[in-house]
PDB file of C-alpha atoms in Angstrom:
ATOM      1  CA  LYS Y1426      13.455   3.414  21.452  1.00 84.00           C
ATOM      2  CA  ILE Y1427      14.695   5.151  17.693  1.00 83.00           C
ATOM      3  CA  HIS Y1428      17.300   4.838  16.296  1.00 84.00           C
ATOM      4  CA  THR Y1429      20.280   6.810  17.268  1.00 86.00           C
ATOM      5  CA  ASP Y1430      19.934   8.611  13.707  1.00 84.00           C
ATOM      6  CA  LYS Y1431      16.728   9.562  13.174  1.00 85.00           C
ATOM      7  CA  ILE Y1432      17.466  11.464  16.339  1.00 86.00           C
ATOM      8  CA  ARG Y1433      18.364  15.525  15.335  1.00 87.00           C
ATOM      9  CA  ASP Y1434      14.405  14.157  13.224  1.00 86.00           C
ATOM     10  CA  VAL Y1435      12.288  14.284  15.518  1.00 86.00           C
ATOM     11  CA  ILE Y1436      13.525  16.672  18.190  1.00 87.00           C
ATOM     12  CA  GLY Y1437      14.283  19.123  14.212  1.00 85.00           C
ATOM     13  CA  LYS Y1438      16.553  22.626  14.213  1.00 88.00           C
ATOM     14  CA  GLY Y1439      16.153  24.497  17.914  1.00 89.00           C
ATOM     15  CA  GLY Y1440      14.232  22.161  19.005  1.00 87.00           C
ATOM     16  CA  ALA Y1441      11.151  23.146  16.373  1.00 89.00           C
ATOM     17  CA  VAL Y1442       9.721  19.539  15.056  1.00 89.00           C
ATOM     18  CA  ILE Y1443       9.704  18.411  19.368  1.00 89.00           C
ATOM     19  CA  LYS Y1444       7.739  20.678  20.483  1.00 91.00           C
ATOM     20  CA  GLY Y1445       5.364  21.352  17.662  1.00 90.00           C
ATOM     21  CA  LEU Y1446       4.872  17.530  19.136  1.00 90.00           C
ATOM     22  CA  ALA Y1447       4.385  18.201  22.261  1.00 90.00           C
ATOM     23  CA  ALA Y1448       1.995  21.760  21.456  1.00 92.00           C
ATOM     24  CA  ASP Y1449      -0.195  20.045  18.569  1.00 90.00           C
ATOM     25  CA  THR Y1450      -0.691  16.756  20.915  1.00 90.00           C
ATOM     26  CA  GLY Y1451      -0.612  18.275  24.681  1.00 90.00           C
ATOM     27  CA  ALA Y1452       2.527  15.766  25.668  1.00 89.00           C
ATOM     28  CA  THR Y1453       5.326  16.321  26.574  1.00 89.00           C
ATOM     29  CA  ILE Y1454       7.924  13.797  25.177  1.00 88.00           C
ATOM     30  CA  ASP Y1455      11.495  13.372  26.140  1.00 89.00           C
ATOM     31  CA  ILE Y1456      14.896  11.327  23.808  1.00 89.00           C
ATOM     32  CA  ASP Y1457      17.766  10.547  25.252  1.00 90.00           C
ATOM     33  CA  ASP Y1458      21.214   9.430  23.886  1.00 88.00           C
ATOM     34  CA  ASN Y1459      20.545   6.430  22.911  1.00 89.00           C
ATOM     35  CA  GLY Y1460      16.990   7.239  20.976  1.00 87.00           C
ATOM     36  CA  LEU Y1461      14.928   6.511  24.580  1.00 89.00           C
ATOM     37  CA  ILE Y1462      12.326   8.488  23.620  1.00 89.00           C
ATOM     38  CA  LYS Y1463       9.778   9.533  27.205  1.00 90.00           C
ATOM     39  CA  ILE Y1464       5.476  10.283  26.022  1.00 89.00           C
ATOM     40  CA  ALA Y1465       3.325  11.934  29.005  1.00 90.00           C
ATOM     41  CA  CYS Y1466       0.398  12.062  28.657  1.00 87.00           C
ATOM     42  CA  THR Y1467      -2.570  13.101  30.757  1.00 87.00           C
ATOM     43  CA  SER Y1468      -5.259  11.084  27.575  1.00 88.00           C
ATOM     44  CA  ALA Y1469      -4.389   8.223  25.919  1.00 88.00           C
ATOM     45  CA  GLU Y1470      -5.587   9.596  22.264  1.00 89.00           C
ATOM     46  CA  SER Y1471      -2.532  12.556  22.576  1.00 88.00           C
ATOM     47  CA  GLY Y1472      -0.101   9.865  23.793  1.00 88.00           C
ATOM     48  CA  GLU Y1473      -0.863   7.565  20.872  1.00 90.00           C
ATOM     49  CA  GLU Y1474      -0.826  11.473  18.197  1.00 90.00           C
ATOM     50  CA  ALA Y1475       2.499  10.824  19.272  1.00 89.00           C
ATOM     51  CA  LEU Y1476       3.640   7.595  18.915  1.00 90.00           C
ATOM     52  CA  ARG Y1477       2.198   8.511  15.283  1.00 89.00           C
ATOM     53  CA  ARG Y1478       3.321  11.228  14.618  1.00 88.00           C
ATOM     54  CA  ILE Y1479       7.088  10.835  15.690  1.00 89.00           C
ATOM     55  CA  LYS Y1480       6.629   6.902  13.498  1.00 89.00           C
ATOM     56  CA  GLU Y1481       6.041   9.081  11.105  1.00 85.00           C
ATOM     57  CA  ILE Y1482       8.877  11.012  11.244  1.00 85.00           C
ATOM     58  CA  THR Y1483      11.278   8.455  11.676  1.00 86.00           C
ATOM     59  CA  ALA Y1484       9.459   5.565   9.119  1.00 84.00           C
ATOM     60  CA  ASP Y1485      12.084   4.616   5.732  1.00 83.00           C
ATOM     61  CA  VAL Y1486      10.933   4.989   2.418  1.00 84.00           C
ATOM     62  CA  GLU Y1487      11.401   0.937   1.243  1.00 86.00           C
ATOM     63  CA  VAL Y1488      10.548   0.140  -2.082  1.00 88.00           C
ATOM     64  CA  ASP Y1489       7.743  -1.384  -3.485  1.00 87.00           C
ATOM     65  CA  GLN Y1490       5.313   0.571  -0.641  1.00 88.00           C
ATOM     66  CA  ILE Y1491       2.718   2.446  -2.385  1.00 88.00           C
ATOM     67  CA  TYR Y1492       2.313   5.833  -0.321  1.00 89.00           C
ATOM     68  CA  ASP Y1493       0.111   8.879  -0.302  1.00 89.00           C
ATOM     69  CA  GLY Y1494       2.135  11.762  -1.768  1.00 90.00           C
ATOM     70  CA  LYS Y1495       1.616  15.779  -1.848  1.00 93.00           C
ATOM     71  CA  VAL Y1496       2.872  16.757  -5.468  1.00 94.00           C
ATOM     72  CA  ILE Y1497       4.898  20.229  -3.783  1.00 94.00           C
ATOM     73  CA  LYS Y1498       7.359  20.792  -7.253  1.00 94.00           C
ATOM     74  CA  ILE Y1499       6.300  20.922 -10.687  1.00 94.00           C
ATOM     75  CA  LEU Y1500      10.058  20.501 -13.597  1.00 93.00           C
ATOM     76  CA  ASP Y1501       9.989  19.964 -17.055  1.00 91.00           C
ATOM     77  CA  PHE Y1502      11.139  16.697 -16.354  1.00 93.00           C
ATOM     78  CA  GLY Y1503       8.671  15.284 -13.464  1.00 93.00           C
ATOM     79  CA  ALA Y1504       7.744  16.553 -10.129  1.00 94.00           C
ATOM     80  CA  ILE Y1505       8.802  16.049  -6.406  1.00 94.00           C
ATOM     81  CA  VAL Y1506       6.372  14.064  -4.233  1.00 95.00           C
ATOM     82  CA  SER Y1507       6.610  14.395  -0.487  1.00 93.00           C
ATOM     83  CA  LEU Y1508       5.629  10.947   0.835  1.00 91.00           C
ATOM     84  CA  LEU Y1509       6.699  10.772   4.654  1.00 85.00           C
ATOM     85  CA  PRO Y1510       7.866  14.349   6.326  1.00 79.00           C
ATOM     86  CA  GLY Y1511      10.906  14.723   4.865  1.00 80.00           C
ATOM     87  CA  LYS Y1512      10.998  12.802   2.929  1.00 87.00           C
ATOM     88  CA  ASP Y1513       9.830  13.065  -0.904  1.00 91.00           C
ATOM     89  CA  GLY Y1514      10.633  10.812  -4.371  1.00 94.00           C
ATOM     90  CA  LEU Y1515      10.432  12.325  -8.020  1.00 94.00           C
ATOM     91  CA  LEU Y1516       8.310  11.927 -10.431  1.00 94.00           C
ATOM     92  CA  HIS Y1517       9.718  11.097 -13.297  1.00 93.00           C
ATOM     93  CA  ILE Y1518       7.545  12.107 -16.191  1.00 92.00           C
ATOM     94  CA  SER Y1519       7.551   8.756 -17.795  1.00 91.00           C
ATOM     95  CA  GLN Y1520       6.752   7.656 -14.355  1.00 91.00           C
ATOM     96  CA  ILE Y1521       3.241   9.163 -14.318  1.00 89.00           C
ATOM     97  CA  SER Y1522       1.026   7.427 -16.666  1.00 84.00           C
ATOM     98  CA  HIS Y1523       1.613   4.538 -19.525  1.00 79.00           C
ATOM     99  CA  GLU Y1524       0.295   6.789 -22.670  1.00 82.00           C
ATOM    100  CA  ARG Y1525       3.523   9.236 -23.906  1.00 86.00           C
ATOM    101  CA  ILE Y1526       2.946  13.056 -21.676  1.00 86.00           C
ATOM    102  CA  LYS Y1527       4.602  16.386 -23.152  1.00 89.00           C
ATOM    103  CA  ALA Y1528       4.294  18.559 -20.531  1.00 91.00           C
ATOM    104  CA  VAL Y1529       4.133  17.837 -16.661  1.00 90.00           C
ATOM    105  CA  LYS Y1530       1.838  19.779 -15.972  1.00 90.00           C
ATOM    106  CA  ASP Y1531      -1.272  19.453 -17.888  1.00 88.00           C
ATOM    107  CA  HIS Y1532      -1.576  16.273 -15.875  1.00 89.00           C
ATOM    108  CA  LEU Y1533      -0.208  17.693 -11.951  1.00 91.00           C
ATOM    109  CA  SER Y1534      -0.169  20.621 -10.135  1.00 91.00           C
ATOM    110  CA  GLU Y1535       1.231  21.161  -6.701  1.00 93.00           C
ATOM    111  CA  GLY Y1536      -0.855  20.402  -4.417  1.00 92.00           C
ATOM    112  CA  ASP Y1537      -2.408  17.094  -5.566  1.00 92.00           C
ATOM    113  CA  GLU Y1538      -2.793  14.051  -4.164  1.00 92.00           C
ATOM    114  CA  VAL Y1539      -0.845  11.668  -5.848  1.00 91.00           C
ATOM    115  CA  LYS Y1540      -1.330   7.586  -5.660  1.00 90.00           C
ATOM    116  CA  VAL Y1541       2.198   6.646  -5.813  1.00 91.00           C
ATOM    117  CA  LYS Y1542       4.450   3.663  -5.509  1.00 91.00           C
ATOM    118  CA  VAL Y1543       8.437   3.514  -4.643  1.00 92.00           C
ATOM    119  CA  ILE Y1544      10.227   2.088  -7.007  1.00 92.00           C
ATOM    120  CA  GLU Y1545      14.407   2.606  -6.098  1.00 90.00           C
ATOM    121  CA  VAL Y1546      16.124   3.794  -3.325  1.00 90.00           C
ATOM    122  CA  ASP Y1547      19.017   4.065  -4.364  1.00 89.00           C
ATOM    123  CA  ASP Y1548      22.872   4.009  -2.938  1.00 86.00           C
ATOM    124  CA  LYS Y1549      22.819   7.817  -1.581  1.00 87.00           C
ATOM    125  CA  GLY Y1550      18.699   7.571  -0.227  1.00 83.00           C
ATOM    126  CA  ARG Y1551      17.358   9.872  -3.483  1.00 89.00           C
ATOM    127  CA  VAL Y1552      13.782   8.234  -3.591  1.00 92.00           C
ATOM    128  CA  ARG Y1553      11.475   7.295  -6.919  1.00 94.00           C
ATOM    129  CA  VAL Y1554       8.228   6.442  -7.568  1.00 93.00           C
ATOM    130  CA  SER Y1555       6.340   6.122  -9.945  1.00 92.00           C
ATOM    131  CA  SER Y1556       2.141   6.757 -11.086  1.00 88.00           C
ATOM    132  CA  LYS Y1557       2.797   4.178 -13.830  1.00 85.00           C
ATOM    133  CA  ALA Y1558       4.177   0.843 -11.919  1.00 80.00           C
ATOM    134  CA  LEU Y1559       0.030   1.947 -10.002  1.00 72.00           C
ATOM    135  CA  ILE Y1560      -1.292   1.806 -12.091  1.00 66.00           C
ATOM    136  CA  LEU Y1561      -0.410  -1.911 -13.477  1.00 57.00           C
ATOM    137  CA  VAL Y1562      -0.965  -3.687 -10.561  1.00 56.00           C
ATOM    138  CA  LEU Y1563      -4.338  -2.025  -9.794  1.00 56.00           C
ATOM    139  CA  LEU Y1564      -5.442  -3.320 -13.155  1.00 54.00           C
ATOM    140  CA  VAL Y1565      -4.023  -6.509 -12.294  1.00 55.00           C
ATOM    141  CA  ILE Y1566      -5.492  -6.167  -9.264  1.00 57.00           C
ATOM    142  CA  PHE Y1567      -9.072  -5.714 -10.969  1.00 57.00           C
ATOM    143  CA  ALA Y1568      -8.386  -7.975 -13.732  1.00 56.00           C
ATOM    144  CA  ILE Y1569      -7.515 -11.301 -10.882  1.00 59.00           C
ATOM    145  CA  THR Y1570     -11.260  -9.931  -9.048  1.00 62.00           C
ATOM    146  CA  GLN Y1571     -13.117 -10.038 -12.281  1.00 63.00           C
ATOM    147  CA  SER Y1572     -11.261 -13.242 -12.912  1.00 60.00           C
ATOM    148  CA  TYR Y1573     -12.738 -14.115 -10.038  1.00 59.00           C
ATOM    149  CA  THR Y1574     -15.720 -12.910  -9.675  1.00 62.00           C
ATOM    150  CA  ILE Y1575     -16.553 -14.434 -13.217  1.00 60.00           C
ATOM    151  CA  PHE Y1576     -15.211 -17.694 -12.211  1.00 56.00           C
ATOM    152  CA  TRP Y1577     -17.108 -17.875  -8.829  1.00 56.00           C
ATOM    153  CA  LEU Y1578     -20.474 -16.880 -11.602  1.00 55.00           C
ATOM    154  CA  ILE Y1579     -19.109 -19.736 -13.935  1.00 56.00           C
ATOM    155  CA  VAL Y1580     -18.734 -22.030 -10.995  1.00 54.00           C
ATOM    156  CA  LEU Y1581     -22.453 -20.985  -9.401  1.00 54.00           C
ATOM    157  CA  LEU Y1582     -24.376 -21.280 -12.576  1.00 53.00           C
ATOM    158  CA  SER Y1583     -22.174 -25.082 -13.253  1.00 52.00           C
ATOM    159  CA  PHE Y1584     -23.160 -25.925  -9.607  1.00 49.00           C
ATOM    160  CA  THR Y1585     -26.717 -24.852 -10.006  1.00 50.00           C
ATOM    161  CA  ILE Y1586     -28.021 -26.283 -13.041  1.00 47.00           C
ATOM    162  CA  GLY Y1587     -25.977 -29.061 -12.780  1.00 45.00           C
ATOM    163  CA  PHE Y1588     -27.637 -29.746  -9.443  1.00 43.00           C
ATOM    164  CA  LEU Y1589     -30.579 -29.688 -11.177  1.00 41.00           C
ATOM    165  CA  ILE Y1590     -30.420 -32.170 -13.798  1.00 39.00           C
ATOM    166  CA  ILE Y1591     -27.905 -34.507 -12.115  1.00 40.00           C
ATOM    167  CA  ILE Y1592     -31.432 -35.066  -9.647  1.00 39.00           C
ATOM    168  CA  PRO Y1593     -33.594 -35.651 -11.258  1.00 40.00           C
ATOM    169  CA  ILE Y1594     -31.624 -37.939 -14.301  1.00 41.00           C
ATOM    170  CA  GLY Y1595     -29.832 -39.527 -11.511  1.00 42.00           C
ATOM    171  CA  GLY Y1596     -32.129 -39.978  -8.654  1.00 44.00           C
ATOM    172  CA  ALA Y1597     -31.499 -38.344  -4.740  1.00 46.00           C
ATOM    173  CA  ASP Y1598     -32.458 -42.443  -4.100  1.00 46.00           C
ATOM    174  CA  MET Y1599     -30.067 -44.612  -6.253  1.00 45.00           C
ATOM    175  CA  PRO Y1600     -26.521 -46.258  -4.145  1.00 47.00           C
ATOM    176  CA  ALA Y1601     -23.632 -45.407  -4.120  1.00 45.00           C
ATOM    177  CA  ALA Y1602     -22.510 -47.639  -6.223  1.00 46.00           C
ATOM    178  CA  ALA Y1603     -24.289 -46.035  -8.632  1.00 45.00           C
ATOM    179  CA  HIS Y1604     -22.349 -42.972  -8.918  1.00 43.00           C
ATOM    180  CA  PRO Y1605     -18.399 -44.247  -8.430  1.00 44.00           C
ATOM    181  CA  GLU Y1606     -17.419 -40.139  -8.446  1.00 45.00           C
ATOM    182  CA  TYR Y1607     -19.048 -40.112  -4.557  1.00 40.00           C
ATOM    183  CA  GLU Y1608     -16.775 -43.522  -3.506  1.00 43.00           C
ATOM    184  CA  PHE Y1609     -13.763 -43.392  -1.364  1.00 39.00           C
ATOM    185  CA  SER Y1610     -10.840 -44.820   0.565  1.00 40.00           C
ATOM    186  CA  ILE Y1611      -9.046 -44.411   4.114  1.00 42.00           C
ATOM    187  CA  ASP Y1612      -6.150 -45.447   4.242  1.00 42.00           C
ATOM    188  CA  THR Y1613      -5.289 -45.770   8.505  1.00 43.00           C
ATOM    189  CA  THR Y1614      -1.473 -47.332   7.658  1.00 43.00           C
TER     190      THR Y1614
END
């Protein structure tokens, strides 16, 4: 079931979208006035593909989501990026890179695949996207993963060195009282 406002998106002008879906997937697709969609098909794959494409058509662009887009138009001040079928966003020149860019065409061309993050959807439904914000996110993720890698290497080395040093010095057969850090008590009250 889809929102009634999305019915026209699935049907398309003169039924072009729904006829194309049916032709491409081999499924029969019916939509009622309440937005209930019925998919009839001869194979699970064709039904799943029809459902996937309907979900894609009816999906809304969400702020902070990352999309694999395609540059569909180059402008002096940015580029128009297709995010989902029928859903485009403006990638402003200031949001392409962290460094200053003189011309958009020096960095992007029509047809380029770009990964972008939605940074705003205004009251009129206009979408602003950023590659720069995504670069920052990827750098933070990289830094965190690298920090964790270094952290775990240090822990592993510390454990290995500590284990090798503690056992010969303290002795594995020493009583627990000689190792107060290993003492514990359980409160059952």
